[in-house]
CSV table of C-alpha atoms and ligand atoms in Angstrom, one decimal:
chain,number,residue,atom,x,y,z
A,1,UNK,CA,-1.9,-37.8,-19.1
A,2,UNK,CA,-3.9,-35.2,-21.0
A,3,UNK,CA,-2.6,-31.7,-21.1
A,4,UNK,CA,-4.9,-28.6,-21.0
A,5,UNK,CA,-3.2,-25.4,-22.2
A,6,UNK,CA,-4.2,-22.1,-20.7
A,7,UNK,CA,-3.4,-18.6,-21.8
A,8,UNK,CA,-4.0,-15.6,-19.6
A,9,UNK,CA,-4.7,-12.1,-21.0
A,10,UNK,CA,-4.0,-9.5,-18.4
A,11,UNK,CA,-1.2,-10.0,-15.8
A,12,UNK,CA,-2.5,-7.7,-13.1
A,13,UNK,CA,-3.6,-8.6,-9.6
A,14,UNK,CA,-6.0,-11.4,-10.5
A,15,UNK,CA,-3.8,-12.7,-13.3
A,16,UNK,CA,-0.9,-12.9,-10.8
A,17,UNK,CA,-3.2,-14.8,-8.4
A,18,UNK,CA,-4.2,-17.3,-11.1
A,19,UNK,CA,-0.6,-17.9,-12.1
A,20,UNK,CA,0.4,-18.4,-8.5
A,21,UNK,CA,-2.4,-20.9,-7.8
A,22,UNK,CA,-1.7,-22.8,-11.0
A,23,UNK,CA,1.9,-23.2,-10.0
A,24,UNK,CA,1.4,-23.7,-6.2
A,25,UNK,CA,-1.4,-26.3,-6.7
A,26,UNK,CA,-0.2,-28.0,-9.8
A,27,UNK,CA,0.1,-31.4,-8.2
A,28,UNK,CA,-3.2,-31.1,-6.5
A,29,UNK,CA,-5.0,-30.0,-9.7
A,30,UNK,CA,-3.4,-32.9,-11.6
A,31,UNK,CA,-4.7,-35.3,-9.0
A,32,UNK,CA,-8.2,-33.9,-8.9
A,33,UNK,CA,-8.4,-33.6,-12.7
A,34,UNK,CA,-6.5,-36.5,-14.0
A,35,UNK,CA,-4.9,-34.1,-16.5
A,36,UNK,CA,-2.2,-31.5,-16.4
A,37,UNK,CA,-2.9,-27.8,-16.7
A,38,UNK,CA,-0.1,-26.0,-18.4
A,39,UNK,CA,0.0,-22.2,-18.2
A,40,UNK,CA,1.4,-21.7,-21.7
A,41,UNK,CA,1.3,-18.0,-22.3
A,42,UNK,CA,0.5,-14.8,-20.4
A,43,UNK,CA,-0.1,-11.5,-22.3
A,44,UNK,CA,0.2,-8.1,-20.8
A,45,UNK,CA,1.4,-4.7,-22.0
A,46,UNK,CA,3.9,-4.7,-19.2
A,47,UNK,CA,6.0,-7.8,-19.4
A,48,UNK,CA,8.9,-6.4,-17.4
A,49,UNK,CA,7.5,-5.9,-13.9
A,50,UNK,CA,8.3,-8.7,-11.5
A,51,UNK,CA,5.1,-10.1,-10.1
A,52,UNK,CA,6.8,-12.6,-7.8
A,53,UNK,CA,5.8,-15.7,-9.9
A,54,UNK,CA,8.6,-17.6,-11.6
A,55,UNK,CA,7.6,-18.3,-15.2
A,56,UNK,CA,9.3,-20.4,-17.9
A,57,UNK,CA,11.1,-18.4,-20.6
A,58,UNK,CA,8.8,-17.5,-23.5
A,59,UNK,CA,5.6,-17.5,-21.4
A,60,UNK,CA,5.2,-13.7,-21.4
A,61,UNK,CA,4.1,-11.9,-24.5
A,62,UNK,CA,2.8,-8.3,-25.1
A,63,UNK,CA,0.6,-9.6,-27.9
A,64,UNK,CA,-2.8,-11.1,-26.8
A,65,UNK,CA,-3.3,-12.4,-30.4
A,66,UNK,CA,-0.5,-14.9,-29.7
A,67,UNK,CA,-2.8,-16.5,-27.2
A,68,UNK,CA,-6.2,-16.1,-29.0
A,69,UNK,CA,-4.8,-17.5,-32.2
A,70,UNK,CA,-2.6,-20.2,-30.7
A,71,UNK,CA,-4.1,-23.5,-31.9
A,72,UNK,CA,-2.6,-25.3,-28.8
A,73,UNK,CA,-4.4,-23.2,-26.3
A,74,UNK,CA,-7.6,-24.7,-25.0
A,75,UNK,CA,-8.7,-22.1,-22.4
A,76,UNK,CA,-8.3,-18.3,-22.7
A,77,UNK,CA,-8.5,-16.4,-19.4
A,78,UNK,CA,-9.6,-12.8,-20.0
A,79,UNK,CA,-8.6,-10.5,-17.2
A,80,UNK,CA,-8.1,-7.1,-18.9
A,81,UNK,CA,-11.4,-5.6,-17.8
A,82,UNK,CA,-13.4,-3.0,-19.8
A,83,UNK,CA,-15.8,-3.8,-22.5
A,84,UNK,CA,-14.4,-3.0,-25.9
A,85,UNK,CA,-11.1,-4.9,-26.3
A,86,UNK,CA,-12.3,-7.6,-23.9
A,87,UNK,CA,-15.4,-8.2,-26.1
A,88,UNK,CA,-13.4,-8.5,-29.3
A,89,UNK,CA,-10.9,-10.8,-27.7
A,90,UNK,CA,-13.6,-13.0,-26.1
A,91,UNK,CA,-15.5,-13.3,-29.4
A,92,UNK,CA,-12.3,-14.1,-31.4
A,93,UNK,CA,-11.2,-16.7,-28.8
A,94,UNK,CA,-14.7,-18.4,-28.9
A,95,UNK,CA,-14.7,-18.4,-32.7
A,96,UNK,CA,-11.3,-20.0,-32.6
A,97,UNK,CA,-12.9,-22.8,-30.6
A,98,UNK,CA,-11.5,-21.9,-27.2
A,99,UNK,CA,-13.2,-21.9,-23.9
A,100,UNK,CA,-13.0,-18.6,-22.1
A,101,UNK,CA,-12.8,-17.7,-18.4
A,102,UNK,CA,-13.6,-14.1,-17.5
A,103,UNK,CA,-13.9,-12.1,-14.3
A,104,UNK,CA,-15.4,-9.2,-16.3
A,105,UNK,CA,-18.8,-8.3,-14.9
A,106,UNK,CA,-19.1,-5.1,-17.0
A,107,UNK,CA,-18.5,-7.2,-20.2
A,108,UNK,CA,-21.1,-9.8,-19.2
A,109,UNK,CA,-23.7,-7.3,-18.0
A,110,UNK,CA,-23.5,-5.5,-21.3
A,111,UNK,CA,-22.7,-8.1,-23.9
A,112,UNK,CA,-23.3,-11.4,-22.0
A,113,UNK,CA,-26.1,-12.8,-24.2
A,114,UNK,CA,-24.2,-12.1,-27.4
A,115,UNK,CA,-21.1,-13.7,-26.0
A,116,UNK,CA,-22.8,-16.8,-24.6
A,117,UNK,CA,-24.7,-17.3,-27.8
A,118,UNK,CA,-21.5,-17.1,-29.8
A,119,UNK,CA,-19.9,-19.6,-27.4
A,120,UNK,CA,-22.8,-22.1,-27.7
A,121,UNK,CA,-22.7,-21.8,-31.5
A,122,UNK,CA,-19.0,-22.7,-31.4
A,123,UNK,CA,-19.4,-25.5,-28.9
A,124,UNK,CA,-17.4,-23.9,-26.2
A,125,UNK,CA,-18.2,-22.3,-22.8
A,126,UNK,CA,-17.6,-19.0,-21.1
A,127,UNK,CA,-17.1,-19.5,-17.3
A,128,UNK,CA,-17.4,-16.5,-15.1
A,129,UNK,CA,-17.4,-17.4,-11.4
A,130,UNK,CA,-15.1,-14.6,-10.5
A,131,UNK,CA,-17.3,-11.9,-12.1
A,132,UNK,CA,-19.6,-11.7,-9.1
A,133,UNK,CA,-18.5,-11.9,-5.5
A,134,UNK,CA,-14.8,-12.5,-6.4
A,135,UNK,CA,-13.9,-15.8,-4.8
A,136,UNK,CA,-17.5,-16.6,-3.5
A,137,UNK,CA,-19.0,-19.5,-5.5
A,138,UNK,CA,-22.3,-17.7,-6.1
A,139,UNK,CA,-22.5,-18.4,-9.9
A,140,UNK,CA,-22.0,-22.2,-9.5
A,141,UNK,CA,-24.4,-22.1,-6.5
A,142,UNK,CA,-27.2,-20.7,-8.7
A,143,UNK,CA,-26.4,-22.7,-11.8
A,144,UNK,CA,-25.9,-26.0,-10.2
A,145,UNK,CA,-26.7,-26.0,-6.5
A,146,UNK,CA,-30.1,-24.4,-7.1
A,147,UNK,CA,-30.7,-26.1,-10.5
A,148,UNK,CA,-34.0,-27.6,-9.2
A,149,UNK,CA,-35.2,-24.6,-7.2
A,150,UNK,CA,-36.9,-21.3,-8.0
A,151,UNK,CA,-35.2,-18.1,-6.8
A,152,UNK,CA,-37.6,-15.7,-5.1
A,153,UNK,CA,-35.2,-13.0,-4.0
A,154,UNK,CA,-31.6,-12.1,-3.3
A,155,UNK,CA,-29.8,-9.3,-1.6
A,156,UNK,CA,-26.1,-8.7,-2.1
A,157,UNK,CA,-23.3,-6.8,-0.7
A,158,UNK,CA,-21.3,-7.0,-3.8
A,159,UNK,CA,-18.7,-4.2,-3.7
A,160,UNK,CA,-15.9,-4.5,-1.2
A,161,UNK,CA,-14.8,-0.9,-1.6
A,162,UNK,CA,-18.2,0.6,-0.8
A,163,UNK,CA,-18.6,-1.9,2.1
A,164,UNK,CA,-15.2,-1.0,3.5
A,165,UNK,CA,-16.0,2.7,3.4
A,166,UNK,CA,-19.4,2.3,5.0
A,167,UNK,CA,-17.9,-0.1,7.7
A,168,UNK,CA,-15.3,2.5,8.6
A,169,UNK,CA,-17.8,5.3,8.7
A,170,UNK,CA,-19.9,3.1,11.0
A,171,UNK,CA,-16.9,2.2,13.3
A,172,UNK,CA,-15.2,5.6,13.3
A,173,UNK,CA,-17.8,8.1,12.5
A,174,UNK,CA,-15.7,9.7,9.7
A,175,UNK,CA,-16.8,11.5,6.6
A,176,UNK,CA,-17.2,9.7,3.3
A,177,UNK,CA,-14.5,11.8,1.5
A,178,UNK,CA,-11.9,11.4,4.3
A,179,UNK,CA,-12.4,7.6,4.5
A,180,UNK,CA,-12.4,7.3,0.7
A,181,UNK,CA,-9.0,9.1,0.6
A,182,UNK,CA,-7.6,6.8,3.3
A,183,UNK,CA,-9.0,3.8,1.4
A,184,UNK,CA,-7.2,5.0,-1.8
A,185,UNK,CA,-4.0,5.4,0.1
A,186,UNK,CA,-4.3,1.9,1.6
A,187,UNK,CA,-5.0,0.4,-1.8
A,188,UNK,CA,-8.7,-0.5,-1.0
A,189,UNK,CA,-10.1,2.0,-3.5
A,190,UNK,CA,-9.2,2.8,-7.1
A,191,UNK,CA,-7.8,6.2,-8.0
A,192,UNK,CA,-11.1,6.7,-9.9
A,193,UNK,CA,-13.6,5.1,-7.4
A,194,UNK,CA,-16.7,6.1,-9.3
A,195,UNK,CA,-17.8,2.5,-10.4
A,196,UNK,CA,-17.3,1.2,-6.8
A,197,UNK,CA,-18.8,4.0,-4.8
A,198,UNK,CA,-21.6,5.0,-7.1
A,199,UNK,CA,-23.0,1.5,-7.4
A,200,UNK,CA,-22.1,0.8,-11.0
A,201,UNK,CA,-19.9,-2.2,-10.3
A,202,UNK,CA,-22.7,-3.6,-8.1
A,203,UNK,CA,-25.2,-3.0,-10.9
A,204,UNK,CA,-23.1,-5.0,-13.3
A,205,UNK,CA,-23.0,-7.8,-10.9
A,206,UNK,CA,-26.7,-7.6,-10.2
A,207,UNK,CA,-27.4,-7.8,-13.9
A,208,UNK,CA,-25.3,-11.0,-14.2
A,209,UNK,CA,-27.1,-12.6,-11.3
A,210,UNK,CA,-30.6,-11.6,-12.6
A,211,UNK,CA,-29.8,-13.2,-15.9
A,212,UNK,CA,-28.7,-16.4,-14.2
A,213,UNK,CA,-31.6,-16.5,-11.7
A,214,UNK,CA,-34.4,-15.8,-14.1
A,215,UNK,CA,-33.2,-16.7,-17.5
A,216,UNK,CA,-33.8,-13.3,-19.2
A,217,UNK,CA,-31.8,-10.5,-20.6
A,218,UNK,CA,-31.4,-7.4,-18.4
A,219,UNK,CA,-31.2,-3.8,-19.6
A,220,UNK,CA,-28.6,-2.0,-17.4
A,221,UNK,CA,-30.3,1.3,-17.7
A,222,UNK,CA,-33.5,0.1,-16.2
A,223,UNK,CA,-31.8,-0.7,-12.9
A,224,UNK,CA,-32.1,2.1,-10.5
A,225,UNK,CA,-28.5,2.7,-9.2
A,226,UNK,CA,-27.5,5.0,-6.4
A,227,UNK,CA,-24.2,5.0,-4.6
A,228,UNK,CA,-22.9,5.9,-1.2
A,229,UNK,CA,-21.2,9.2,-1.7
A,230,UNK,CA,-24.0,11.2,-0.1
A,231,UNK,CA,-24.2,9.2,3.1
A,232,UNK,CA,-23.0,11.2,6.1
A,233,UNK,CA,-21.8,10.2,9.6
A,234,UNK,CA,-25.2,11.6,10.9
A,235,UNK,CA,-27.1,9.1,8.8
A,236,UNK,CA,-24.9,6.2,9.9
A,237,UNK,CA,-25.2,7.2,13.6
A,238,UNK,CA,-28.9,7.7,13.6
A,239,UNK,CA,-29.5,4.5,11.7
A,240,UNK,CA,-27.5,2.8,14.4
A,241,UNK,CA,-29.5,4.4,17.2
A,242,UNK,CA,-32.6,3.0,15.5
A,243,UNK,CA,-31.1,-0.5,15.3
A,244,UNK,CA,-30.1,-0.4,11.6
A,245,UNK,CA,-26.9,-0.6,9.6
A,246,UNK,CA,-26.5,1.2,6.2
A,247,UNK,CA,-25.2,-1.1,3.4
A,248,UNK,CA,-24.9,-0.6,-0.3
A,249,UNK,CA,-27.4,-3.3,-1.2
A,250,UNK,CA,-28.2,-5.0,-4.5
A,251,UNK,CA,-31.9,-5.9,-4.2
A,252,UNK,CA,-33.8,-8.3,-6.4
A,253,UNK,CA,-37.2,-9.8,-5.8
A,254,UNK,CA,-39.5,-11.4,-8.4
A,255,UNK,CA,-39.7,-14.1,-11.0
A,256,UNK,CA,-39.0,-14.5,-14.7
A,257,UNK,CA,-42.2,-12.4,-15.3
A,258,UNK,CA,-40.6,-9.3,-13.7
A,259,UNK,CA,-38.4,-8.1,-10.9
A,260,UNK,CA,-38.0,-5.3,-8.5
A,261,UNK,CA,-34.3,-4.9,-8.9
A,262,UNK,CA,-32.3,-1.9,-7.7
A,263,UNK,CA,-29.1,-0.7,-6.0
A,264,UNK,CA,-29.0,1.9,-3.3
A,265,UNK,CA,-27.8,2.5,0.2
A,266,UNK,CA,-30.2,0.7,2.5
A,267,UNK,CA,-31.0,0.5,6.1
A,268,UNK,CA,-31.1,-3.1,7.2
A,269,UNK,CA,-31.9,-4.5,10.7
A,270,UNK,CA,-28.6,-4.8,12.7
A,271,UNK,CA,-29.6,-8.4,13.6
A,272,UNK,CA,-29.7,-9.6,10.0
A,273,UNK,CA,-26.7,-11.7,8.8
A,274,UNK,CA,-26.0,-9.2,6.1
A,275,UNK,CA,-25.5,-6.4,8.7
A,276,UNK,CA,-22.6,-8.4,10.0
A,277,UNK,CA,-20.8,-8.4,6.6
A,278,UNK,CA,-18.2,-5.7,7.1
A,279,UNK,CA,-15.0,-4.2,5.6
A,280,UNK,CA,-14.1,-5.5,2.2
A,281,UNK,CA,-16.2,-8.7,2.5
A,282,UNK,CA,-19.1,-9.5,0.2
A,283,UNK,CA,-22.2,-11.7,0.7
A,284,UNK,CA,-25.3,-12.8,-1.1
A,285,UNK,CA,-28.4,-13.7,0.9
A,286,UNK,CA,-30.8,-15.7,-1.3
A,287,UNK,CA,-34.3,-17.0,-0.8
A,288,UNK,CA,-35.5,-19.9,-3.0
A,289,UNK,CA,-38.7,-21.8,-3.0
A,290,UNK,CA,-37.5,-25.1,-1.7
A,291,UNK,CA,-34.2,-24.5,0.0
A,292,UNK,CA,-35.4,-21.3,1.8
A,293,UNK,CA,-32.8,-18.9,2.9
A,294,UNK,CA,-29.1,-19.4,2.2
A,295,UNK,CA,-26.1,-17.0,2.4
A,296,UNK,CA,-22.7,-17.0,0.8
A,297,UNK,CA,-20.1,-14.9,2.4
A,298,UNK,CA,-16.4,-14.2,1.6
A,299,UNK,CA,-13.8,-12.2,-0.2
A,300,UNK,CA,-15.3,-10.4,-3.2
A,301,UNK,CA,-11.9,-9.2,-4.5
A,302,UNK,CA,-8.2,-9.7,-4.2
A,303,UNK,CA,-5.4,-11.6,-5.8
A,304,UNK,CA,-5.9,-15.0,-4.2
A,305,UNK,CA,-9.7,-15.1,-3.6
A,306,UNK,CA,-10.5,-14.0,-7.1
A,307,UNK,CA,-7.7,-16.1,-8.5
A,308,UNK,CA,-9.2,-19.1,-6.8
A,309,UNK,CA,-12.5,-18.6,-8.5
A,310,UNK,CA,-10.8,-18.2,-11.9
A,311,UNK,CA,-8.8,-21.4,-11.4
A,312,UNK,CA,-11.9,-23.2,-10.3
A,313,UNK,CA,-13.4,-22.2,-13.7
A,314,UNK,CA,-10.3,-23.5,-15.4
A,315,UNK,CA,-10.7,-26.8,-13.6
A,316,UNK,CA,-14.4,-27.0,-14.4
A,317,UNK,CA,-13.7,-26.3,-18.1
A,318,UNK,CA,-10.8,-28.8,-18.1
A,319,UNK,CA,-13.2,-31.5,-16.8
A,320,UNK,CA,-15.5,-30.8,-19.6
A,321,UNK,CA,-12.7,-31.0,-22.1
A,322,UNK,CA,-11.5,-34.3,-20.6
A,323,UNK,CA,-15.0,-35.8,-20.7
A,324,UNK,CA,-16.0,-34.0,-23.9
A,325,UNK,CA,-19.0,-32.4,-22.2
A,326,UNK,CA,-18.9,-28.8,-23.3
A,327,UNK,CA,-22.1,-26.7,-23.0
A,328,UNK,CA,-23.3,-29.1,-20.3
A,329,UNK,CA,-24.5,-26.2,-18.1
A,330,UNK,CA,-26.3,-23.5,-20.2
A,331,UNK,CA,-25.7,-19.9,-19.2
A,332,UNK,CA,-29.4,-19.4,-18.7
A,333,UNK,CA,-31.6,-21.8,-16.8
A,334,UNK,CA,-33.6,-22.3,-20.0
A,335,UNK,CA,-33.0,-24.6,-22.9
A,336,UNK,CA,-30.0,-23.0,-24.6
A,337,UNK,CA,-31.8,-22.9,-28.0
A,338,UNK,CA,-34.7,-20.8,-26.7
A,339,UNK,CA,-34.3,-17.1,-27.2
A,340,UNK,CA,-34.2,-15.2,-24.0
A,341,UNK,CA,-36.5,-12.2,-23.8
A,342,UNK,CA,-35.8,-9.2,-21.7
A,343,UNK,CA,-37.0,-9.2,-18.1
A,344,UNK,CA,-39.4,-6.5,-16.9
A,345,UNK,CA,-37.9,-4.3,-14.2
A,346,UNK,CA,-40.2,-2.5,-11.9
A,347,UNK,CA,-39.4,1.3,-12.2
A,348,UNK,CA,-38.2,2.8,-8.9
A,349,UNK,CA,-41.1,5.2,-8.8
A,350,UNK,CA,-43.5,2.2,-8.5
A,351,UNK,CA,-41.9,0.5,-5.5
A,352,UNK,CA,-43.3,0.7,-2.0
A,353,UNK,CA,-40.9,0.8,1.0
A,354,UNK,CA,-40.3,2.3,4.4
A,355,UNK,CA,-38.1,5.3,4.3
A,356,UNK,CA,-35.6,7.1,6.5
A,357,UNK,CA,-35.6,10.9,5.9
A,358,UNK,CA,-33.2,13.5,7.2
A,359,UNK,CA,-34.3,17.0,6.8
A,360,UNK,CA,-31.8,19.9,7.2
A,361,UNK,CA,-34.0,22.7,8.4
A,362,UNK,CA,-33.5,26.0,10.3
A,363,UNK,CA,-34.4,25.7,14.0
A,364,UNK,CA,-37.6,27.7,14.4
A,365,UNK,CA,-41.1,27.0,15.7
A,366,UNK,CA,-43.6,25.5,13.3
A,367,UNK,CA,-41.0,23.9,11.0
A,368,UNK,CA,-42.1,20.3,11.8
A,369,UNK,CA,-45.7,21.1,11.1
A,370,UNK,CA,-44.9,22.4,7.6
A,371,UNK,CA,-42.9,19.2,6.8
A,372,UNK,CA,-45.5,16.9,8.3
A,373,UNK,CA,-48.3,18.7,6.5
A,374,UNK,CA,-46.8,18.1,3.2
A,375,UNK,CA,-46.1,14.5,4.0
A,376,UNK,CA,-49.7,14.0,5.1
A,377,UNK,CA,-51.1,15.6,2.0
A,378,UNK,CA,-49.0,13.1,0.0
A,379,UNK,CA,-50.4,10.0,1.9
A,380,UNK,CA,-47.2,9.5,3.9
A,381,UNK,CA,-47.6,8.4,7.5
A,382,UNK,CA,-44.9,9.3,10.0
A,383,UNK,CA,-43.6,6.4,12.1
A,384,UNK,CA,-41.2,8.3,14.3
A,385,UNK,CA,-39.4,11.6,14.4
A,386,UNK,CA,-36.4,13.0,16.3
A,387,UNK,CA,-34.8,16.4,16.1
A,388,UNK,CA,-31.3,16.6,17.3
A,389,UNK,CA,-30.2,19.9,18.8
A,390,UNK,CA,-26.9,19.7,16.9
A,391,UNK,CA,-26.3,22.4,14.4
A,392,UNK,CA,-25.0,21.4,11.0
A,393,UNK,CA,-23.1,23.4,8.3
A,394,UNK,CA,-25.2,26.4,7.3
A,395,UNK,CA,-26.8,26.7,10.7
A,396,UNK,CA,-29.5,24.1,10.2
A,397,UNK,CA,-30.5,21.2,12.5
A,398,UNK,CA,-31.1,17.6,11.4
A,399,UNK,CA,-34.6,16.2,11.8
A,400,UNK,CA,-34.7,12.5,11.4
A,401,UNK,CA,-37.9,10.7,10.4
A,402,UNK,CA,-39.0,7.2,9.7
A,403,UNK,CA,-42.2,6.8,7.7
A,404,UNK,CA,-44.5,3.8,7.3
A,405,UNK,CA,-44.6,1.9,4.1
A,406,UNK,CA,-45.2,4.5,1.3
A,407,UNK,CA,-45.2,4.7,-2.4
A,408,UNK,CA,-41.9,6.0,-3.8
A,409,UNK,CA,-43.8,8.3,-6.1
A,410,UNK,CA,-45.6,9.9,-3.1
A,411,UNK,CA,-42.3,10.3,-1.3
A,412,UNK,CA,-40.6,11.9,-4.2
A,413,UNK,CA,-43.5,14.2,-4.8
A,414,UNK,CA,-43.5,15.3,-1.1
A,415,UNK,CA,-39.7,15.8,-1.0
A,416,UNK,CA,-39.8,18.0,-4.0
A,417,UNK,CA,-42.4,20.2,-2.2
A,418,UNK,CA,-40.5,20.1,1.1
A,419,UNK,CA,-37.1,20.9,-0.5
A,420,UNK,CA,-38.6,24.0,-2.0
A,421,UNK,CA,-39.5,25.4,1.4
A,422,UNK,CA,-37.3,28.3,2.5
A,423,UNK,CA,-36.8,26.7,5.9
A,424,UNK,CA,-34.8,23.8,4.3
A,425,UNK,CA,-31.1,24.3,4.0
A,426,UNK,CA,-30.1,21.2,2.1
A,427,UNK,CA,-31.7,18.6,-0.1
A,428,UNK,CA,-33.4,16.1,2.1
A,429,UNK,CA,-31.6,12.8,2.5
A,430,UNK,CA,-33.7,9.7,1.7
A,431,UNK,CA,-32.6,6.1,2.5
A,432,UNK,CA,-34.8,3.2,1.8
A,433,UNK,CA,-35.3,0.6,4.5
A,434,UNK,CA,-35.4,-3.2,3.9
A,435,UNK,CA,-37.1,-5.1,6.7
A,436,UNK,CA,-38.3,-8.2,5.0
A,437,UNK,CA,-35.0,-9.6,3.8
B,501,LIG,N1,-13.9,-3.3,-7.2
B,501,LIG,C1,-14.7,-4.4,-6.7
B,501,LIG,C2,-14.9,-4.2,-5.2
B,501,LIG,C3,-14.0,-5.7,-6.9
B,501,LIG,O1,-14.5,-3.2,-4.6
B,501,LIG,O2,-15.5,-5.1,-4.6
B,501,LIG,C4,-14.0,-6.2,-8.3
B,501,LIG,O3,-15.4,-6.5,-8.7
């Protein structure tokens, strides 16, 4: 029976999941594959800590080069994260004729095209199912399940940490900072949560999906990215009163000619399937021309869910090795030899949306008319307005407003003028609404 040798670089949470699954499911994998997968080496700087997986002597090494340069290893699994060392290792592995599995969305978002071109030149593949949505098979769904279809839009809840914090704020009414602290203590949030809560991790994942869906390169800096750290319990509560949930949403609509792609906290109707995706769960809701709507839902992180996606990639690459069919599925849905251009991204100031606004104003007669006057002069039509009698910090009261579909540029112009008024106590909170998911 053919043997496929695997080396893992990075023995953290996901690496431990991969090693566990390879061991636990060895017989099943052999049966499904008609070949044996051997976990030959694992590299990590810490080779002392017990991860609860029994390994044969000599498997662990602190030198990743012993994997990358080992002529017997067929598949290198890169699980170290970050972009510098991971890029060097991936390129070297590919040049050495090895297939690579990676869960590293930051690496792919930034250097994906260079890495995939290098892989194609060397007749090997880079598999990356675990890079978006953890264990959810969204990559394979787009590459293979939708191979005949045109993607029109997709909306993703792609960060479990942010979704967990928003879900708890919704259920308990707590403050962002308090719940973040809890989440850190419970191990749901990193010590430095910036990438997760400020939308950067979601942006990396969105860039990977845009590349796959539309066959073009994506420039990270053109994607408007706003996180959840400014959301307050007042916003969550009022959104709920209006029949909405607030989610950190990755939004993408368009075609290969250009997309409206952005990440920000978003009010979505409470009856939409995405509004039911809570806690650390992830989901992608996708519309395509022939299939119509489809949604994938599941664990976007964690040892075993992410490990399962990595092992699925190992199996898929092993099948290609067994059948000698490397490069069967190109990274982009265009002929692999065609150069991919960069996709046009609609700047945020050009979008049109409905908006939720929360003003923090002093409680005096005539305030509302000053605010509505400025909105009116900037072509913004009010849909509904509510003032709650509750005083906030600084002695102001919240005025909640929904406005009809407006241009973002008009809204921004109006808010600049409103926030300069002496009656305003805090910067106005703006949250975009998505109705037509
Ligand atoms: N940190 C990510 C999350 C998981 O919280 O969903 C890895 O992409």
